[in-house]
PDB file of C-alpha atoms in Angstrom:
ATOM      1  CA  MET A   1     176.040  63.369 -49.100  1.00 67.00           C
ATOM      2  CA  MET A   2     173.016  61.803 -48.715  1.00 82.00           C
ATOM      3  CA  ARG A   3     171.795  59.748 -51.495  1.00 82.00           C
ATOM      4  CA  MET A   4     168.161  61.186 -53.135  1.00 87.00           C
ATOM      5  CA  PRO A   5     165.415  58.382 -53.854  1.00 91.00           C
ATOM      6  CA  ALA A   6     164.339  58.699 -57.203  1.00 91.00           C
ATOM      7  CA  THR A   7     161.368  60.921 -57.720  1.00 92.00           C
ATOM      8  CA  GLU A   8     158.448  60.450 -60.314  1.00 92.00           C
ATOM      9  CA  ILE A   9     156.002  62.893 -58.638  1.00 95.00           C
ATOM     10  CA  THR A  10     156.391  66.358 -57.526  1.00 97.00           C
ATOM     11  CA  VAL A  11     154.096  68.493 -54.753  1.00 97.00           C
ATOM     12  CA  ALA A  12     155.828  72.023 -54.719  1.00 98.00           C
ATOM     13  CA  ALA A  13     155.081  74.830 -51.635  1.00 97.00           C
ATOM     14  CA  GLU A  14     151.416  73.842 -51.494  1.00 97.00           C
ATOM     15  CA  ASP A  15     150.216  75.078 -48.383  1.00 98.00           C
ATOM     16  CA  TRP A  16     148.979  71.723 -46.318  1.00 98.00           C
ATOM     17  CA  TYR A  17     148.912  73.562 -42.881  1.00 98.00           C
ATOM     18  CA  GLY A  18     146.543  71.483 -40.457  1.00 98.00           C
ATOM     19  CA  ARG A  19     145.686  68.705 -42.923  1.00 98.00           C
ATOM     20  CA  ASP A  20     144.373  65.354 -42.148  1.00 98.00           C
ATOM     21  CA  LEU A  21     147.192  62.873 -43.033  1.00 98.00           C
ATOM     22  CA  SER A  22     145.546  59.576 -42.027  1.00 98.00           C
ATOM     23  CA  GLY A  23     145.505  57.089 -44.548  1.00 95.00           C
ATOM     24  CA  GLU A  24     147.036  58.719 -46.934  1.00 97.00           C
ATOM     25  CA  ASP A  25     149.946  57.238 -49.279  1.00 98.00           C
ATOM     26  CA  HIS A  26     152.473  57.772 -51.103  1.00 98.00           C
ATOM     27  CA  MET A  27     155.741  56.462 -53.058  1.00 97.00           C
ATOM     28  CA  ALA A  28     158.219  58.396 -54.401  1.00 97.00           C
ATOM     29  CA  THR A  29     157.218  61.660 -54.130  1.00 98.00           C
ATOM     30  CA  LEU A  30     159.249  65.081 -54.155  1.00 98.00           C
ATOM     31  CA  PHE A  31     157.572  67.339 -51.359  1.00 98.00           C
ATOM     32  CA  ARG A  32     159.457  70.540 -51.729  1.00 98.00           C
ATOM     33  CA  ASP A  33     158.733  73.754 -49.924  1.00 98.00           C
ATOM     34  CA  VAL A  34     155.812  72.481 -48.585  1.00 98.00           C
ATOM     35  CA  ASP A  35     153.409  73.516 -45.203  1.00 98.00           C
ATOM     36  CA  LEU A  36     152.756  70.486 -42.805  1.00 98.00           C
ATOM     37  CA  THR A  37     152.518  72.912 -39.781  1.00 98.00           C
ATOM     38  CA  GLU A  38     150.079  71.265 -37.258  1.00 98.00           C
ATOM     39  CA  ALA A  39     149.405  68.717 -39.989  1.00 98.00           C
ATOM     40  CA  THR A  40     147.900  65.683 -37.749  1.00 98.00           C
ATOM     41  CA  GLY A  41     146.985  62.093 -38.474  1.00 97.00           C
ATOM     42  CA  THR A  42     147.173  57.741 -38.363  1.00 98.00           C
ATOM     43  CA  GLY A  43     148.762  55.363 -40.367  1.00 97.00           C
ATOM     44  CA  ALA A  44     150.026  57.279 -43.936  1.00 98.00           C
ATOM     45  CA  THR A  45     152.626  55.432 -45.827  1.00 98.00           C
ATOM     46  CA  PHE A  46     155.633  57.495 -47.047  1.00 98.00           C
ATOM     47  CA  ASP A  47     157.975  54.978 -49.223  1.00 98.00           C
ATOM     48  CA  SER A  48     161.375  56.562 -50.526  1.00 97.00           C
ATOM     49  CA  CYS A  49     159.578  59.936 -50.557  1.00 98.00           C
ATOM     50  CA  VAL A  50     162.197  63.643 -50.509  1.00 98.00           C
ATOM     51  CA  PHE A  51     161.021  66.116 -48.430  1.00 98.00           C
ATOM     52  CA  ARG A  52     163.237  69.146 -49.314  1.00 98.00           C
ATOM     53  CA  GLY A  53     162.279  72.628 -46.940  1.00 98.00           C
ATOM     54  CA  VAL A  54     159.193  70.677 -45.455  1.00 98.00           C
ATOM     55  CA  ARG A  55     157.898  72.213 -42.355  1.00 98.00           C
ATOM     56  CA  PHE A  56     156.821  70.143 -39.455  1.00 98.00           C
ATOM     57  CA  ASN A  57     156.555  72.643 -37.198  1.00 98.00           C
ATOM     58  CA  SER A  58     153.455  71.370 -34.609  1.00 98.00           C
ATOM     59  CA  ALA A  59     153.145  68.318 -36.507  1.00 98.00           C
ATOM     60  CA  HIS A  60     151.564  65.537 -34.638  1.00 98.00           C
ATOM     61  CA  LEU A  61     151.712  62.060 -36.201  1.00 98.00           C
ATOM     62  CA  THR A  62     150.903  59.039 -35.122  1.00 98.00           C
ATOM     63  CA  GLU A  63     152.269  55.763 -36.313  1.00 98.00           C
ATOM     64  CA  VAL A  64     153.215  57.034 -39.629  1.00 98.00           C
ATOM     65  CA  ALA A  65     155.713  55.132 -42.305  1.00 98.00           C
ATOM     66  CA  PHE A  66     158.638  57.131 -43.447  1.00 98.00           C
ATOM     67  CA  THR A  67     160.813  54.235 -45.091  1.00 97.00           C
ATOM     68  CA  SER A  68     163.950  55.098 -47.603  1.00 97.00           C
ATOM     69  CA  CYS A  69     162.964  58.518 -47.272  1.00 98.00           C
ATOM     70  CA  ALA A  70     165.289  61.826 -47.445  1.00 98.00           C
ATOM     71  CA  PHE A  71     165.037  65.061 -45.589  1.00 98.00           C
ATOM     72  CA  ASP A  72     166.535  68.133 -46.507  1.00 97.00           C
ATOM     73  CA  GLY A  73     166.573  71.212 -44.800  1.00 98.00           C
ATOM     74  CA  CYS A  74     163.226  70.219 -43.419  1.00 98.00           C
ATOM     75  CA  VAL A  75     161.951  72.437 -39.697  1.00 98.00           C
ATOM     76  CA  PHE A  76     160.429  69.755 -37.402  1.00 98.00           C
ATOM     77  CA  PHE A  77     159.961  72.183 -34.057  1.00 98.00           C
ATOM     78  CA  ASP A  78     157.519  70.991 -31.597  1.00 98.00           C
ATOM     79  CA  ALA A  79     156.599  67.880 -33.925  1.00 98.00           C
ATOM     80  CA  THR A  80     155.744  65.124 -31.945  1.00 98.00           C
ATOM     81  CA  LEU A  81     155.883  61.575 -33.480  1.00 98.00           C
ATOM     82  CA  GLU A  82     154.252  58.582 -31.753  1.00 98.00           C
ATOM     83  CA  ARG A  83     155.347  55.117 -32.672  1.00 98.00           C
ATOM     84  CA  CYS A  84     156.220  56.279 -36.408  1.00 98.00           C
ATOM     85  CA  LYS A  85     158.608  54.158 -38.631  1.00 98.00           C
ATOM     86  CA  LEU A  86     161.475  56.076 -40.001  1.00 98.00           C
ATOM     87  CA  VAL A  87     163.906  52.587 -41.398  1.00 98.00           C
ATOM     88  CA  GLY A  88     166.013  53.232 -43.991  1.00 97.00           C
ATOM     89  CA  SER A  89     165.595  57.340 -43.571  1.00 98.00           C
ATOM     90  CA  GLN A  90     168.359  60.263 -43.638  1.00 98.00           C
ATOM     91  CA  PHE A  91     168.510  64.092 -42.807  1.00 98.00           C
ATOM     92  CA  GLY A  92     170.328  66.442 -43.335  1.00 97.00           C
ATOM     93  CA  GLY A  93     170.194  69.779 -42.665  1.00 96.00           C
ATOM     94  CA  CYS A  94     167.111  69.617 -40.517  1.00 98.00           C
ATOM     95  CA  ARG A  95     166.262  71.428 -37.492  1.00 97.00           C
ATOM     96  CA  PHE A  96     165.060  69.680 -34.486  1.00 98.00           C
ATOM     97  CA  GLU A  97     163.927  71.809 -31.124  1.00 96.00           C
ATOM     98  CA  LEU A  98     161.639  70.375 -29.282  1.00 97.00           C
ATOM     99  CA  LEU A  99     161.133  67.497 -30.865  1.00 98.00           C
ATOM    100  CA  LYS A 100     159.297  64.339 -29.434  1.00 98.00           C
ATOM    101  CA  VAL A 101     159.500  61.022 -30.038  1.00 98.00           C
ATOM    102  CA  ASP A 102     157.725  58.720 -28.452  1.00 98.00           C
ATOM    103  CA  GLY A 103     158.683  54.504 -29.447  1.00 98.00           C
ATOM    104  CA  GLY A 104     158.555  53.668 -33.477  1.00 98.00           C
ATOM    105  CA  ASN A 105     161.572  52.356 -34.976  1.00 98.00           C
ATOM    106  CA  TRP A 106     164.152  54.444 -36.645  1.00 98.00           C
ATOM    107  CA  SER A 107     166.489  51.611 -37.090  1.00 98.00           C
ATOM    108  CA  PHE A 108     168.979  52.397 -39.826  1.00 98.00           C
ATOM    109  CA  THR A 109     168.373  56.151 -39.885  1.00 98.00           C
ATOM    110  CA  ALA A 110     171.067  58.821 -40.838  1.00 98.00           C
ATOM    111  CA  LEU A 111     171.247  61.335 -38.254  1.00 97.00           C
ATOM    112  CA  PRO A 112     175.151  62.093 -38.988  1.00 97.00           C
ATOM    113  CA  ARG A 113     175.999  65.759 -37.266  1.00 97.00           C
ATOM    114  CA  ALA A 114     172.111  66.637 -36.290  1.00 98.00           C
ATOM    115  CA  ALA A 115     171.628  69.194 -34.202  1.00 97.00           C
ATOM    116  CA  LEU A 116     169.380  66.936 -31.214  1.00 97.00           C
ATOM    117  CA  ALA A 117     169.739  69.958 -28.306  1.00 95.00           C
ATOM    118  CA  GLY A 118     166.077  69.664 -26.320  1.00 92.00           C
ATOM    119  CA  ALA A 119     165.168  67.117 -28.470  1.00 97.00           C
ATOM    120  CA  ARG A 120     163.286  64.162 -26.926  1.00 98.00           C
ATOM    121  CA  PHE A 121     163.640  60.251 -27.894  1.00 98.00           C
ATOM    122  CA  ASP A 122     162.225  58.095 -25.333  1.00 98.00           C
ATOM    123  CA  GLY A 123     161.698  53.907 -26.119  1.00 98.00           C
ATOM    124  CA  VAL A 124     162.926  54.264 -29.694  1.00 98.00           C
ATOM    125  CA  ARG A 125     164.403  51.525 -31.443  1.00 98.00           C
ATOM    126  CA  LEU A 126     167.694  53.638 -32.978  1.00 98.00           C
ATOM    127  CA  ARG A 127     169.474  50.252 -33.995  1.00 98.00           C
ATOM    128  CA  GLU A 128     172.460  50.719 -36.556  1.00 98.00           C
ATOM    129  CA  ALA A 129     171.721  54.339 -36.577  1.00 98.00           C
ATOM    130  CA  ASP A 130     174.649  56.670 -37.856  1.00 98.00           C
ATOM    131  CA  LEU A 131     174.398  59.584 -34.733  1.00 98.00           C
ATOM    132  CA  SER A 132     178.024  60.880 -35.408  1.00 97.00           C
ATOM    133  CA  GLY A 133     178.533  63.962 -34.595  1.00 98.00           C
ATOM    134  CA  ILE A 134     175.149  64.824 -32.838  1.00 98.00           C
ATOM    135  CA  THR A 135     174.937  67.737 -30.948  1.00 97.00           C
ATOM    136  CA  ALA A 136     172.666  66.411 -28.166  1.00 97.00           C
ATOM    137  CA  SER A 137     173.217  68.415 -25.194  1.00 95.00           C
ATOM    138  CA  GLY A 138     170.502  68.480 -22.767  1.00 96.00           C
ATOM    139  CA  ALA A 139     168.565  65.900 -24.508  1.00 97.00           C
ATOM    140  CA  VAL A 140     166.619  62.783 -23.651  1.00 98.00           C
ATOM    141  CA  LEU A 141     167.424  59.341 -24.926  1.00 98.00           C
ATOM    142  CA  THR A 142     165.664  57.150 -22.373  1.00 98.00           C
ATOM    143  CA  GLY A 143     164.888  53.645 -23.327  1.00 98.00           C
ATOM    144  CA  CYS A 144     166.375  53.789 -26.560  1.00 98.00           C
ATOM    145  CA  ASP A 145     167.548  50.432 -28.690  1.00 98.00           C
ATOM    146  CA  LEU A 146     171.211  51.974 -29.352  1.00 98.00           C
ATOM    147  CA  SER A 147     172.557  48.799 -30.311  1.00 97.00           C
ATOM    148  CA  ALA A 148     175.708  49.224 -33.168  1.00 97.00           C
ATOM    149  CA  ALA A 149     174.595  52.610 -33.786  1.00 98.00           C
ATOM    150  CA  ASP A 150     177.446  54.700 -34.698  1.00 98.00           C
ATOM    151  CA  LEU A 151     177.739  57.344 -31.959  1.00 97.00           C
ATOM    152  CA  ASP A 152     180.745  58.231 -33.101  1.00 97.00           C
ATOM    153  CA  HIS A 153     182.141  62.228 -31.557  1.00 97.00           C
ATOM    154  CA  ALA A 154     178.354  62.447 -30.423  1.00 98.00           C
ATOM    155  CA  ASP A 155     177.505  65.271 -27.754  1.00 98.00           C
ATOM    156  CA  LEU A 156     175.217  64.203 -25.307  1.00 98.00           C
ATOM    157  CA  THR A 157     176.555  66.805 -22.980  1.00 97.00           C
ATOM    158  CA  ASN A 158     173.526  66.649 -20.221  1.00 98.00           C
ATOM    159  CA  ALA A 159     171.832  64.580 -21.911  1.00 98.00           C
ATOM    160  CA  ASP A 160     169.071  62.245 -20.151  1.00 98.00           C
ATOM    161  CA  LEU A 161     170.374  58.697 -21.432  1.00 98.00           C
ATOM    162  CA  ARG A 162     168.744  56.845 -19.110  1.00 98.00           C
ATOM    163  CA  GLY A 163     167.133  52.867 -20.010  1.00 98.00           C
ATOM    164  CA  SER A 164     168.685  53.332 -23.127  1.00 98.00           C
ATOM    165  CA  ASP A 165     171.108  50.158 -24.641  1.00 97.00           C
ATOM    166  CA  LEU A 166     174.887  52.203 -24.332  1.00 96.00           C
ATOM    167  CA  SER A 167     176.796  48.937 -25.998  1.00 94.00           C
ATOM    168  CA  ALA A 168     177.903  50.954 -28.962  1.00 95.00           C
ATOM    169  CA  LEU A 169     179.088  53.698 -27.483  1.00 95.00           C
ATOM    170  CA  ASP A 170     182.798  54.131 -26.943  1.00 94.00           C
ATOM    171  CA  PRO A 171     183.271  57.107 -24.217  1.00 94.00           C
ATOM    172  CA  ARG A 172     187.014  57.846 -25.616  1.00 94.00           C
ATOM    173  CA  THR A 173     185.239  59.649 -28.724  1.00 95.00           C
ATOM    174  CA  ALA A 174     181.739  60.672 -27.371  1.00 96.00           C
ATOM    175  CA  THR A 175     181.555  63.574 -24.722  1.00 96.00           C
ATOM    176  CA  LEU A 176     179.231  62.549 -22.085  1.00 96.00           C
ATOM    177  CA  THR A 177     180.064  65.856 -19.278  1.00 96.00           C
ATOM    178  CA  GLY A 178     177.078  65.954 -17.195  1.00 97.00           C
ATOM    179  CA  ALA A 179     174.836  63.410 -19.097  1.00 97.00           C
ATOM    180  CA  VAL A 180     172.606  60.816 -16.698  1.00 97.00           C
ATOM    181  CA  VAL A 181     172.737  57.459 -16.545  1.00 97.00           C
ATOM    182  CA  ASP A 182     171.428  54.817 -14.200  1.00 96.00           C
ATOM    183  CA  GLU A 183     173.921  51.917 -12.328  1.00 91.00           C
ATOM    184  CA  ALA A 184     174.163  49.243 -15.221  1.00 92.00           C
ATOM    185  CA  GLN A 185     175.211  51.561 -17.391  1.00 94.00           C
ATOM    186  CA  ALA A 186     177.980  53.750 -15.839  1.00 91.00           C
ATOM    187  CA  ARG A 187     179.280  49.547 -15.392  1.00 90.00           C
ATOM    188  CA  VAL A 188     178.934  48.985 -19.395  1.00 91.00           C
ATOM    189  CA  LEU A 189     180.498  52.896 -19.923  1.00 93.00           C
ATOM    190  CA  ALA A 190     183.304  51.710 -16.867  1.00 89.00           C
ATOM    191  CA  GLU A 191     184.051  48.655 -19.182  1.00 88.00           C
ATOM    192  CA  ALA A 192     184.654  49.865 -22.241  1.00 89.00           C
ATOM    193  CA  LEU A 193     186.992  52.697 -21.096  1.00 89.00           C
ATOM    194  CA  GLY A 194     189.035  49.003 -19.393  1.00 86.00           C
ATOM    195  CA  VAL A 195     188.107  49.953 -15.692  1.00 82.00           C
ATOM    196  CA  VAL A 196     187.409  46.532 -13.501  1.00 76.00           C
ATOM    197  CA  VAL A 197     183.636  46.958 -11.903  1.00 72.00           C
ATOM    198  CA  HIS A 198     183.753  45.019  -8.380  1.00 73.00           C
ATOM    199  CA  ARG A 199     180.092  43.685  -7.998  1.00 71.00           C
ATOM    200  CA  GLY A 200     179.349  42.307  -4.668  1.00 64.00           C
TER     201      GLY A 200
END
């Protein structure tokens, strides 16, 4: 159950298709059924906002901050988020097909049971994120900081995990069939299983 921030302003059923969000500043705002398809922007700020049924399809956002926000039933089809900050935000019932996340800070985000198959996260900070039960078959999670993240029962079948911190991943509770890891990560996973890895 997501904890929704208290909101004071409501933006409902607005057509913001292709809107340039650069420099916009929103706080404690409920965005309901807003169309942000192909929206762009750099440096916008959303603090303690709720996004319900919002469409971010093919949006391209750079250095946008979504801090302590809640995303309920939103669609991020083919969206690109570059160096964005989503610290403390939570997601429920969202769609992430072809989502591309390049850098940025997603620490303390809650994405339990998120369907991340085919999504791409490259160089993203996901410290202490709740990724329990995610389905990320074929996803790319490369160069990510997953330290202290909750990956319990995560399905990482055929996922590319190279260069990510897997110290919090318990291979006994996650599905890793066909996952791609580098040599150092293979040692970490083997040692997590109690296997003694001989170096030399």
